[in-house]
Amino acid sequence: MPDNRIQQVCVVSLPEDTERREHVKRHFTEIGIDNFTFSDGVAYNSQAVKQFYLSNRVKAPPNCFRCNQRSCSCPNNILIPQQVANWLAFKKAWVKAAIHEGLTMICEDDVLFYPGAMGLLSLALDKINLQTEEPLLIRMGHSGLDTQVSLLEKQEVNITQAVVMSNVAFILNQAMARLLLSRFVAIETTSDIFIHNWAAKFERVNAYTIEPLLATDLSYNKDYAKFVSRIHPKGIDETDTQKMQTHVKRANTAKEYQLLLNIWMNT
């Protein structure tokens, strides 16, 4: 384990993403995480995803899910199947954390911890009350950051309440996992906003961010990416660039959305 105060590490990953899984195995060996499990992700065209739409548990137009306006310019104003699948994948990891006493680290399978991150993590955990019976959330990273970061050991660690979209790497206790599961009824925003912004502000939640951030991902920023995004193509390679041309993440009318919904349900 990266620190003996963390009882389990779960990596959210689609079973068929063998390249990403090999990356995790190599990277975790390098940084000293020797005991972890993969929490199988959910395919965007699975029946589980379709059922969420069919049971009206996904926020639909006319209002944008991001700004809640009927008319907006948000590039992504509708929740697409890939985003719903991402939610359901994290829910499976929460279930693992909810039945396990102690702390669980949850990571995405394209995570990159910076050199020195594990040492800084231990120093950060020294500053947090890990024995609390209240829900606890510790954010450790953010997507799209520069992957070329120098050693962190020389930096002073700080604990803040800054809101950071930290799906790539975060820690939660059993109480927080159970709270997330209890509040997960419908999908009204993206999973990272729900976890690291909305849920972090629920009553009794102790939510912290470790600074400097310890991790980033390898699929969001095309300048540093090694993997294509499973949600929105970024033009990382030729195939991914072609996918961008047909990737739909916005609907301007209810009719447009209904046509998309029909396609999604029959894919």
Coordinates of N, CA and C in Angstrom, one line a residue, residues 16-258:
E16 N -11.9 -4.7 -20.9 CA -11.2 -4.8 -22.2 C -10.1 -3.8 -22.4
D17 N -9.9 -2.8 -21.5 CA -8.8 -1.8 -21.6 C -7.5 -2.4 -21.1
T18 N -7.0 -3.4 -21.8 CA -5.8 -4.0 -21.4 C -4.6 -3.1 -21.3
E19 N -4.5 -2.2 -22.3 CA -3.3 -1.3 -22.3 C -3.3 -0.4 -21.1
R20 N -4.5 0.1 -20.7 CA -4.6 0.9 -19.5 C -4.2 0.1 -18.3
R21 N -4.7 -1.1 -18.2 CA -4.5 -1.9 -17.1 C -3.0 -2.3 -16.9
E22 N -2.3 -2.5 -18.0 CA -0.9 -2.7 -18.0 C -0.2 -1.5 -17.5
H23 N -0.6 -0.3 -17.9 CA -0.1 0.9 -17.4 C -0.2 1.0 -15.9
V24 N -1.3 0.7 -15.4 CA -1.5 0.7 -13.9 C -0.6 -0.2 -13.2
K25 N -0.5 -1.4 -13.7 CA 0.4 -2.4 -13.1 C 1.9 -1.9 -13.0
R26 N 2.3 -1.4 -14.2 CA 3.7 -0.9 -14.2 C 3.9 0.3 -13.3
H27 N 3.0 1.3 -13.4 CA 3.1 2.5 -12.7 C 3.0 2.3 -11.2
F28 N 2.1 1.5 -10.8 CA 1.9 1.2 -9.4 C 3.1 0.5 -8.8
T29 N 3.7 -0.4 -9.6 CA 4.9 -1.1 -9.1 C 6.0 -0.1 -8.9
E30 N 6.1 0.9 -9.8 CA 7.2 1.9 -9.7 C 7.0 2.8 -8.5
I31 N 5.8 3.1 -8.1 CA 5.6 4.0 -6.9 C 5.3 3.3 -5.6
G32 N 5.3 2.0 -5.7 CA 5.2 1.2 -4.4 C 3.8 0.8 -4.0
I33 N 2.8 0.9 -4.9 CA 1.5 0.3 -4.6 C 1.4 -1.1 -5.1
D34 N 1.5 -2.0 -4.2 CA 1.7 -3.4 -4.5 C 0.4 -4.3 -4.3
N35 N -0.6 -3.6 -3.8 CA -1.8 -4.4 -3.5 C -3.0 -3.6 -3.9
F36 N -3.6 -3.9 -5.1 CA -4.8 -3.1 -5.6 C -5.6 -4.1 -6.4
T37 N -6.9 -3.6 -6.6 CA -7.8 -4.4 -7.4 C -8.4 -3.5 -8.5
F38 N -8.8 -4.1 -9.6 CA -9.5 -3.4 -10.6 C -11.0 -3.5 -10.3
S39 N -11.7 -2.4 -10.4 CA -13.1 -2.4 -10.3 C -13.7 -2.2 -11.7
D40 N -14.3 -3.2 -12.2 CA -14.7 -3.2 -13.6 C -15.6 -2.0 -14.0
G41 N -15.3 -1.4 -15.0 CA -16.1 -0.2 -15.5 C -17.4 -0.7 -16.2
V42 N -18.1 0.2 -16.8 CA -19.4 -0.1 -17.4 C -19.4 0.5 -18.8
A43 N -19.7 -0.4 -19.8 CA -19.7 0.0 -21.2 C -20.8 1.1 -21.5
Y44 N -20.5 2.0 -22.3 CA -21.5 3.1 -22.6 C -22.8 2.6 -23.3
N45 N -22.7 1.4 -24.0 CA -23.8 0.9 -24.7 C -24.4 -0.3 -23.9
S46 N -24.2 -0.4 -22.6 CA -24.7 -1.5 -21.8 C -26.2 -1.3 -21.5
Q47 N -26.8 -2.4 -21.1 CA -28.2 -2.3 -20.7 C -28.3 -1.5 -19.4
A48 N -27.4 -1.5 -18.6 CA -27.4 -0.7 -17.3 C -27.5 0.8 -17.6
V49 N -26.8 1.2 -18.6 CA -26.8 2.6 -19.0 C -28.2 2.9 -19.7
K50 N -28.6 2.1 -20.6 CA -29.9 2.3 -21.2 C -31.0 2.4 -20.2
Q51 N -31.0 1.5 -19.2 CA -32.0 1.5 -18.2 C -32.2 2.8 -17.5
F52 N -31.0 3.5 -17.2 CA -31.1 4.8 -16.6 C -31.8 5.8 -17.4
Y53 N -31.6 5.8 -18.7 CA -32.4 6.7 -19.6 C -33.8 6.3 -19.6
L54 N -34.1 5.0 -19.8 CA -35.5 4.6 -19.9 C -36.3 4.8 -18.7
S55 N -35.7 4.8 -17.5 CA -36.4 5.0 -16.3 C -36.4 6.5 -15.8
N56 N -36.0 7.4 -16.8 CA -36.0 8.8 -16.5 C -35.1 9.2 -15.4
R57 N -33.9 8.6 -15.2 CA -33.0 8.9 -14.1 C -31.8 9.7 -14.6
V58 N -31.9 10.2 -15.9 CA -30.8 11.0 -16.4 C -31.4 12.4 -16.8
K59 N -30.8 13.5 -16.3 CA -31.3 14.8 -16.6 C -31.4 15.0 -18.1
A60 N -32.5 15.5 -18.5 CA -32.8 15.7 -20.0 C -33.1 17.2 -20.2
P61 N -33.0 17.6 -21.5 CA -33.4 19.0 -21.8 C -34.9 19.2 -21.4
P62 N -35.3 20.5 -21.3 CA -34.8 21.6 -22.1 C -33.6 22.3 -21.4
N63 N -33.4 22.2 -20.1 CA -32.3 22.9 -19.5 C -31.0 22.2 -19.6
C64 N -29.9 23.0 -19.8 CA -28.5 22.4 -19.8 C -28.2 21.9 -18.4
F65 N -27.5 20.7 -18.4 CA -27.2 20.1 -17.1 C -26.1 20.9 -16.4
R66 N -25.3 21.7 -17.2 CA -24.2 22.4 -16.6 C -24.6 23.8 -16.0
C67 N -25.3 24.6 -16.9 CA -25.6 25.9 -16.4 C -27.1 26.1 -16.1
N68 N -27.9 25.0 -16.3 CA -29.3 25.0 -16.0 C -30.1 26.1 -16.8
Q69 N -29.6 26.5 -17.9 CA -30.3 27.5 -18.7 C -30.9 26.7 -19.9
R70 N -32.1 27.3 -20.4 CA -32.7 26.7 -21.6 C -31.9 26.9 -22.8
S71 N -31.3 28.1 -22.9 CA -30.5 28.4 -24.1 C -29.1 28.8 -23.6
C72 N -28.1 28.1 -24.1 CA -26.7 28.3 -23.7 C -25.8 28.0 -24.8
S73 N -24.5 28.2 -24.5 CA -23.5 27.9 -25.4 C -22.5 26.9 -24.9
C74 N -22.9 26.2 -23.8 CA -22.0 25.1 -23.3 C -21.8 24.0 -24.3
P75 N -20.5 23.7 -24.6 CA -20.2 22.7 -25.6 C -20.9 21.3 -25.3
N76 N -21.0 21.0 -24.1 CA -21.7 19.8 -23.7 C -22.8 20.1 -22.7
N77 N -24.0 20.1 -23.3 CA -25.2 20.5 -22.5 C -26.1 19.4 -22.2
I78 N -25.8 18.2 -22.7 CA -26.6 17.0 -22.4 C -25.7 15.9 -21.9
L79 N -26.3 15.0 -21.0 CA -25.5 13.9 -20.4 C -25.6 12.7 -21.4
I80 N -24.4 12.4 -22.0 CA -24.4 11.4 -23.0 C -24.1 10.0 -22.3
P81 N -24.3 8.9 -23.0 CA -24.1 7.6 -22.5 C -22.7 7.3 -21.8
Q82 N -21.7 7.9 -22.4 CA -20.4 7.7 -21.8 C -20.3 8.3 -20.4
Q83 N -21.0 9.4 -20.2 CA -21.0 10.1 -18.9 C -21.8 9.3 -17.9
V84 N -22.9 8.7 -18.4 CA -23.7 7.9 -17.5 C -22.9 6.6 -17.1
A85 N -22.2 6.0 -18.1 CA -21.4 4.8 -17.8 C -20.3 5.1 -16.8
N86 N -19.7 6.3 -16.9 CA -18.7 6.7 -15.9 C -19.3 6.8 -14.5
W87 N -20.5 7.3 -14.4 CA -21.2 7.3 -13.1 C -21.3 5.9 -12.5
L88 N -21.9 5.0 -13.3 CA -22.1 3.6 -12.9 C -20.9 2.9 -12.5
A89 N -19.8 3.2 -13.2 CA -18.5 2.6 -12.9 C -18.0 3.1 -11.5
F90 N -18.1 4.3 -11.2 CA -17.7 4.8 -9.9 C -18.6 4.3 -8.8
K91 N -19.9 4.1 -9.1 CA -20.8 3.5 -8.1 C -20.3 2.2 -7.7
K92 N -19.9 1.4 -8.6 CA -19.4 0.0 -8.3 C -18.2 0.1 -7.4
A93 N -17.3 1.1 -7.6 CA -16.2 1.3 -6.7 C -16.6 1.8 -5.3
W94 N -17.7 2.6 -5.2 CA -18.2 3.0 -3.9 C -18.8 1.8 -3.1
V95 N -19.4 0.9 -3.9 CA -19.9 -0.3 -3.2 C -18.7 -1.0 -2.5
K96 N -17.6 -1.2 -3.2 CA -16.4 -1.8 -2.6 C -16.0 -1.1 -1.3
A97 N -16.0 0.3 -1.4 CA -15.6 1.1 -0.2 C -16.6 1.0 0.9
A98 N -17.9 0.9 0.5 CA -18.9 0.9 1.5 C -18.9 -0.3 2.4
I99 N -18.4 -1.4 1.9 CA -18.4 -2.7 2.7 C -17.1 -2.9 3.4
H100 N -16.2 -2.0 3.2 CA -14.8 -2.1 3.7 C -14.5 -1.1 4.8
E101 N -14.2 -1.5 6.0 CA -13.9 -0.5 7.0 C -12.6 0.1 6.7
G102 N -12.4 1.4 7.0 CA -11.2 2.1 6.8 C -11.2 2.9 5.5
L103 N -10.0 3.3 5.1 CA -9.9 4.2 3.9 C -9.7 3.4 2.6
T104 N -10.3 3.9 1.6 CA -10.2 3.3 0.2 C -9.7 4.4 -0.7
M105 N -8.6 4.1 -1.5 CA -8.2 5.0 -2.5 C -8.8 4.5 -3.8
I106 N -9.5 5.4 -4.6 CA -10.1 5.1 -5.9 C -9.3 5.9 -6.9
C107 N -8.9 5.2 -8.0 CA -8.2 5.8 -9.1 C -8.8 5.4 -10.4
E108 N -8.6 6.3 -11.4 CA -8.9 5.9 -12.8 C -7.7 5.2 -13.4
D109 N -7.9 4.4 -14.4 CA -6.9 3.6 -15.0 C -5.9 4.3 -15.9
D110 N -6.0 5.6 -16.0 CA -5.0 6.4 -16.7 C -4.3 7.4 -15.8
V111 N -4.3 7.0 -14.5 CA -3.8 7.9 -13.5 C -2.2 8.0 -13.6
L112 N -1.7 9.1 -13.3 CA -0.2 9.3 -13.2 C 0.1 10.1 -11.9
F113 N 0.7 9.4 -11.0 CA 1.2 10.0 -9.8 C 2.6 10.6 -10.1
Y114 N 2.8 11.9 -9.6 CA 4.1 12.5 -9.8 C 5.2 11.9 -9.0
P115 N 6.4 12.0 -9.4 CA 7.5 11.5 -8.5 C 7.5 12.2 -7.2
G116 N 7.6 11.4 -6.2 CA 7.5 11.9 -4.8 C 6.1 12.0 -4.2
A117 N 5.1 11.6 -5.0 CA 3.7 11.8 -4.5 C 3.4 10.9 -3.3
M118 N 3.9 9.7 -3.2 CA 3.6 8.8 -2.1 C 4.1 9.3 -0.8
G119 N 5.3 9.9 -0.9 CA 5.9 10.5 0.3 C 5.1 11.7 0.8
L120 N 4.7 12.5 -0.1 CA 3.9 13.7 0.2 C 2.5 13.3 0.7
L121 N 2.0 12.2 0.2 CA 0.7 11.7 0.6 C 0.7 11.3 2.1
S122 N 1.8 10.6 2.5 CA 1.9 10.3 3.9 C 2.0 11.5 4.8
L123 N 2.7 12.5 4.4 CA 2.8 13.8 5.2 C 1.4 14.4 5.3
A124 N 0.6 14.3 4.2 CA -0.7 14.9 4.2 C -1.7 14.2 5.1
L125 N -1.6 12.9 5.1 CA -2.5 12.1 5.9 C -2.2 12.4 7.4
D126 N -1.0 12.7 7.7 CA -0.6 13.1 9.1 C -1.4 14.3 9.6
K127 N -1.8 15.1 8.7 CA -2.5 16.4 9.0 C -4.0 16.3 9.0
I128 N -4.5 15.1 8.7 CA -6.0 14.9 8.6 C -6.5 13.9 9.7
N129 N -7.6 14.2 10.3 CA -8.2 13.3 11.2 C -8.8 12.1 10.5
L130 N -8.1 11.0 10.4 CA -8.5 9.9 9.6 C -9.5 9.0 10.4
Q131 N -9.5 9.2 11.7 CA -10.3 8.4 12.6 C -11.8 8.9 12.7
T132 N -12.1 9.9 12.1 CA -13.5 10.5 12.2 C -14.5 9.5 11.7
E133 N -15.6 9.5 12.4 CA -16.8 8.6 12.0 C -17.6 9.4 11.0
E134 N -17.3 10.6 10.7 CA -18.1 11.4 9.7 C -17.6 11.1 8.3
P135 N -18.3 11.3 7.3 CA -17.9 11.1 5.9 C -16.6 11.9 5.6
L136 N -15.6 11.3 5.0 CA -14.3 11.9 4.7 C -14.0 11.7 3.3
L137 N -13.6 12.8 2.6 CA -13.2 12.8 1.2 C -11.9 13.5 1.1
I138 N -10.9 12.9 0.4 CA -9.6 13.5 0.3 C -9.3 13.5 -1.2
R139 N -9.2 14.7 -1.8 CA -8.9 14.9 -3.2 C -7.4 14.9 -3.4
M140 N -6.9 14.2 -4.5 CA -5.4 14.2 -4.7 C -5.0 14.6 -6.0
G141 N -5.9 14.8 -7.0 CA -5.4 15.1 -8.4 C -6.4 15.9 -9.2
H142 N -6.0 16.1 -10.4 CA -6.9 16.8 -11.4 C -6.5 16.4 -12.8
S143 N -7.5 16.3 -13.7 CA -7.3 15.9 -15.1 C -6.6 17.0 -15.9
G144 N -5.8 16.6 -16.8 CA -5.3 17.6 -17.8 C -4.1 18.3 -17.4
L145 N -3.5 18.0 -16.3 CA -2.3 18.8 -15.8 C -1.1 18.4 -16.6
D146 N -0.1 19.2 -16.5 CA 1.3 18.9 -17.1 C 1.8 17.6 -16.4
T147 N 2.2 16.7 -17.2 CA 2.7 15.4 -16.7 C 4.2 15.6 -16.3
Q148 N 4.9 16.6 -16.8 CA 6.3 16.8 -16.5 C 6.5 17.7 -15.3
V149 N 6.3 17.1 -14.1 CA 6.4 17.8 -12.9 C 7.6 17.3 -12.1
S150 N 8.4 18.2 -11.5 CA 9.6 17.8 -10.8 C 9.2 17.1 -9.5
L151 N 10.2 16.6 -8.8 CA 10.0 15.9 -7.5 C 9.2 16.7 -6.6
L152 N 8.2 16.1 -5.9 CA 7.3 16.8 -5.0 C 7.9 16.8 -3.5
E153 N 8.9 16.0 -3.3 CA 9.4 15.8 -1.9 C 9.9 17.1 -1.3
K154 N 10.4 18.0 -2.1 CA 10.9 19.3 -1.6 C 9.9 20.3 -1.3
Q155 N 8.6 20.0 -1.7 CA 7.5 21.0 -1.5 C 6.8 20.7 -0.2
E156 N 6.3 21.8 0.4 CA 5.5 21.7 1.6 C 4.1 21.3 1.3
V157 N 3.6 20.4 2.1 CA 2.2 19.9 1.8 C 1.2 20.8 2.6
N158 N 0.1 21.1 1.9 CA -0.9 21.8 2.5 C -2.3 21.1 2.4
I159 N -3.1 21.3 3.3 CA -4.5 20.7 3.2 C -5.5 21.9 3.1
T160 N -6.2 21.9 2.0 CA -7.2 23.0 1.8 C -8.6 22.4 1.6
Q161 N -9.5 23.3 1.4 CA -10.9 22.9 1.0 C -11.2 23.3 -0.5
A162 N -10.2 23.5 -1.2 CA -10.4 23.8 -2.6 C -11.1 22.8 -3.4
V163 N -12.1 23.2 -4.2 CA -12.9 22.2 -5.0 C -12.1 21.9 -6.2
V164 N -11.7 20.6 -6.3 CA -11.0 20.1 -7.5 C -11.6 18.9 -8.0
M165 N -11.8 18.8 -9.3 CA -12.4 17.6 -9.9 C -11.4 16.5 -9.9
S166 N -11.5 15.6 -8.9 CA -10.4 14.7 -8.6 C -10.7 13.3 -8.8
N167 N -11.6 13.0 -9.8 CA -11.9 11.6 -10.1 C -10.7 10.7 -10.4
V168 N -9.6 11.3 -10.9 CA -8.4 10.5 -11.3 C -7.8 9.9 -10.0
A169 N -7.9 10.5 -8.8 CA -7.4 9.9 -7.6 C -7.9 10.6 -6.4
F170 N -8.6 9.8 -5.6 CA -9.2 10.3 -4.3 C -9.3 9.2 -3.3
I171 N -9.4 9.7 -2.0 CA -9.6 8.7 -0.9 C -10.9 9.0 -0.2
L172 N -11.6 8.0 0.2 CA -12.8 8.2 1.0 C -12.9 7.1 2.0
N173 N -13.6 7.4 3.1 CA -13.8 6.4 4.1 C -15.2 5.7 3.9
Q174 N -15.5 4.7 4.7 CA -16.7 3.9 4.6 C -17.9 4.8 4.7
A175 N -17.9 5.8 5.6 CA -19.1 6.6 5.8 C -19.3 7.5 4.5
M176 N -18.3 7.9 3.9 CA -18.4 8.7 2.7 C -19.0 7.9 1.5
A177 N -18.5 6.7 1.4 CA -19.0 5.8 0.3 C -20.4 5.5 0.5
R178 N -20.8 5.3 1.8 CA -22.2 5.0 2.0 C -23.1 6.2 1.8
L179 N -22.6 7.4 2.1 CA -23.3 8.6 1.8 C -23.5 8.8 0.3
L180 N -22.5 8.6 -0.5 CA -22.6 8.7 -1.9 C -23.6 7.8 -2.5
L181 N -23.6 6.6 -2.0 CA -24.6 5.6 -2.5 C -26.0 6.0 -2.1
S182 N -26.2 6.5 -0.9 CA -27.5 6.9 -0.4 C -28.1 8.0 -1.2
R183 N -27.2 8.9 -1.7 CA -27.7 10.1 -2.4 C -27.7 9.9 -3.9
F184 N -27.3 8.8 -4.4 CA -27.2 8.5 -5.8 C -28.6 7.9 -6.3
V185 N -29.5 8.8 -6.7 CA -30.8 8.4 -7.2 C -30.9 8.6 -8.7
A186 N -30.6 9.8 -9.1 CA -30.6 10.1 -10.5 C -29.3 10.9 -10.9
I187 N -29.1 10.9 -12.2 CA -27.8 11.5 -12.7 C -28.2 12.9 -13.3
E188 N -27.8 13.9 -12.6 CA -28.1 15.3 -12.9 C -26.9 16.1 -13.3
T189 N -25.7 15.6 -13.2 CA -24.5 16.3 -13.6 C -23.4 15.2 -13.8
T190 N -22.2 15.6 -14.0 CA -21.1 14.6 -14.2 C -20.7 14.0 -12.9
S191 N -20.1 12.9 -12.9 CA -19.7 12.2 -11.6 C -18.7 13.0 -10.8
D192 N -17.8 13.7 -11.5 CA -16.8 14.4 -10.8 C -17.4 15.6 -10.1
I193 N -18.3 16.3 -10.7 CA -19.0 17.5 -10.1 C -19.8 17.0 -8.9
F194 N -20.5 15.9 -9.0 CA -21.2 15.3 -7.9 C -20.4 15.0 -6.7
I195 N -19.3 14.2 -7.0 CA -18.4 13.8 -5.9 C -17.7 14.9 -5.2
H196 N -17.0 15.7 -6.0 CA -16.0 16.6 -5.5 C -16.5 18.0 -5.3
N197 N -17.7 18.3 -5.7 CA -18.3 19.6 -5.5 C -19.6 19.5 -4.7
W198 N -20.6 18.8 -5.2 CA -21.9 18.7 -4.6 C -21.8 17.9 -3.3
A199 N -21.4 16.7 -3.4 CA -21.3 15.8 -2.2 C -20.3 16.3 -1.1
A200 N -19.3 17.0 -1.6 CA -18.3 17.5 -0.6 C -18.9 18.6 0.3
K201 N -20.0 19.1 -0.2 CA -20.7 20.2 0.6 C -21.9 19.7 1.4
F202 N -22.2 18.4 1.3 CA -23.2 17.8 2.1 C -22.9 18.0 3.6
E203 N -24.0 18.1 4.4 CA -23.8 18.2 5.9 C -22.9 17.1 6.4
R204 N -22.0 17.4 7.3 CA -21.2 16.6 8.1 C -20.0 16.0 7.3
V205 N -19.9 16.3 6.0 CA -18.8 15.8 5.2 C -17.5 16.6 5.5
N206 N -16.4 15.9 5.7 CA -15.1 16.5 5.8 C -14.4 16.3 4.5
A207 N -14.3 17.4 3.7 CA -13.7 17.3 2.4 C -12.4 18.1 2.3
Y208 N -11.3 17.5 1.9 CA -10.0 18.1 1.8 C -9.4 17.9 0.5
T209 N -8.4 18.8 0.1 CA -7.6 18.7 -1.1 C -6.2 18.8 -0.7
I210 N -5.4 17.9 -1.1 CA -3.9 17.9 -0.9 C -3.3 18.8 -1.9
E211 N -2.5 19.8 -1.5 CA -1.8 20.6 -2.4 C -0.3 20.6 -2.0
P212 N 0.6 20.5 -2.9 CA 0.3 20.4 -4.4 C -0.4 19.2 -4.7
L213 N -1.1 19.2 -5.9 CA -1.8 18.0 -6.3 C -0.8 16.9 -6.6
L214 N -1.2 15.7 -6.3 CA -0.3 14.6 -6.4 C -0.4 13.8 -7.7
A215 N -1.5 14.0 -8.5 CA -1.7 13.1 -9.6 C -2.4 13.9 -10.7
T216 N -2.3 13.3 -11.9 CA -3.1 13.8 -13.1 C -3.5 12.6 -13.9
D217 N -4.0 12.8 -15.1 CA -4.4 11.7 -15.9 C -3.7 11.7 -17.2
L218 N -3.8 10.6 -18.0 CA -3.1 10.5 -19.3 C -4.0 10.4 -20.5
S219 N -5.2 11.1 -20.4 CA -6.1 11.1 -21.5 C -6.9 12.4 -21.8
Y220 N -6.8 13.3 -20.9 CA -7.6 14.5 -21.0 C -6.9 15.6 -21.9
N221 N -5.6 15.9 -21.6 CA -4.9 16.9 -22.3 C -4.1 16.3 -23.4
K222 N -4.4 16.6 -24.7 CA -3.8 15.9 -25.8 C -2.3 16.2 -25.9
D223 N -1.8 17.2 -25.2 CA -0.3 17.5 -25.2 C 0.4 16.4 -24.4
Y224 N -0.2 15.8 -23.5 CA 0.5 14.8 -22.6 C -0.2 13.4 -22.7
A225 N -1.2 13.3 -23.4 CA -2.0 12.0 -23.3 C -1.3 10.8 -23.9
K226 N -1.5 9.7 -23.3 CA -1.0 8.4 -23.8 C -2.2 7.5 -24.2
F227 N -3.4 7.9 -23.8 CA -4.6 7.1 -24.0 C -5.7 8.0 -24.5
V228 N -6.6 7.5 -25.4 CA -7.8 8.2 -25.8 C -8.8 8.3 -24.7
S229 N -9.5 9.4 -24.6 CA -10.6 9.5 -23.6 C -11.7 8.6 -23.9
R230 N -12.3 8.0 -22.8 CA -13.5 7.1 -23.0 C -14.8 7.9 -22.9
I231 N -14.7 9.2 -22.7 CA -15.9 10.0 -22.7 C -16.0 11.0 -23.9
H232 N -15.0 11.9 -24.0 CA -15.0 12.8 -25.2 C -13.7 12.7 -25.9
P233 N -13.7 12.4 -27.2 CA -12.5 12.3 -27.9 C -11.8 13.7 -28.0
K234 N -10.4 13.7 -27.9 CA -9.7 14.9 -27.8 C -8.8 15.1 -29.0
G235 N -8.8 14.2 -30.0 CA -7.9 14.3 -31.1 C -6.5 13.9 -30.8
I236 N -6.4 12.9 -30.0 CA -5.1 12.4 -29.5 C -4.3 11.7 -30.6
D237 N -5.0 10.9 -31.5 CA -4.4 10.3 -32.6 C -5.4 10.4 -33.8
E238 N -5.0 9.8 -34.9 CA -5.8 10.0 -36.1 C -7.2 9.4 -36.0
T239 N -7.3 8.3 -35.4 CA -8.6 7.7 -35.1 C -9.5 8.5 -34.2
D240 N -8.8 9.0 -33.1 CA -9.5 9.9 -32.2 C -10.0 11.2 -32.8
T241 N -9.2 11.7 -33.7 CA -9.5 12.9 -34.4 C -10.8 12.7 -35.3
Q242 N -10.8 11.5 -35.9 CA -12.0 11.2 -36.8 C -13.3 11.1 -35.9
K243 N -13.1 10.5 -34.7 CA -14.2 10.3 -33.8 C -14.8 11.7 -33.4
M244 N -13.9 12.7 -33.3 CA -14.4 14.0 -32.9 C -15.4 14.6 -33.9
Q245 N -15.2 14.2 -35.1 CA -16.1 14.7 -36.2 C -17.5 14.3 -36.0
T246 N -17.7 13.1 -35.4 CA -19.1 12.6 -35.3 C -19.6 12.5 -33.8
H247 N -18.7 12.9 -32.9 CA -19.0 12.9 -31.5 C -20.1 13.9 -31.2
V248 N -21.2 13.5 -30.6 CA -22.3 14.5 -30.3 C -22.4 14.6 -28.7
K249 N -22.3 15.8 -28.2 CA -22.4 16.0 -26.8 C -23.3 17.2 -26.5
R250 N -24.1 17.7 -27.5 CA -24.9 18.8 -27.4 C -26.2 18.6 -28.2
A251 N -27.3 19.0 -27.7 CA -28.6 19.0 -28.5 C -29.2 20.4 -28.3
N252 N -29.6 21.0 -29.4 CA -30.2 22.4 -29.4 C -31.7 22.4 -29.2
T253 N -32.3 21.3 -29.4 CA -33.8 21.2 -29.3 C -34.2 19.9 -28.7
A254 N -35.4 19.9 -28.2 CA -35.9 18.6 -27.6 C -36.0 17.5 -28.7
K255 N -36.3 17.9 -29.9 CA -36.4 17.0 -31.0 C -35.0 16.4 -31.3
E256 N -34.0 17.2 -31.3 CA -32.6 16.7 -31.5 C -32.3 15.7 -30.4
Y257 N -32.6 16.0 -29.2 CA -32.3 15.1 -28.1 C -33.0 13.8 -28.2
Q258 N -34.3 13.8 -28.6 CA -35.1 12.6 -28.7 C -34.5 11.7 -29.8

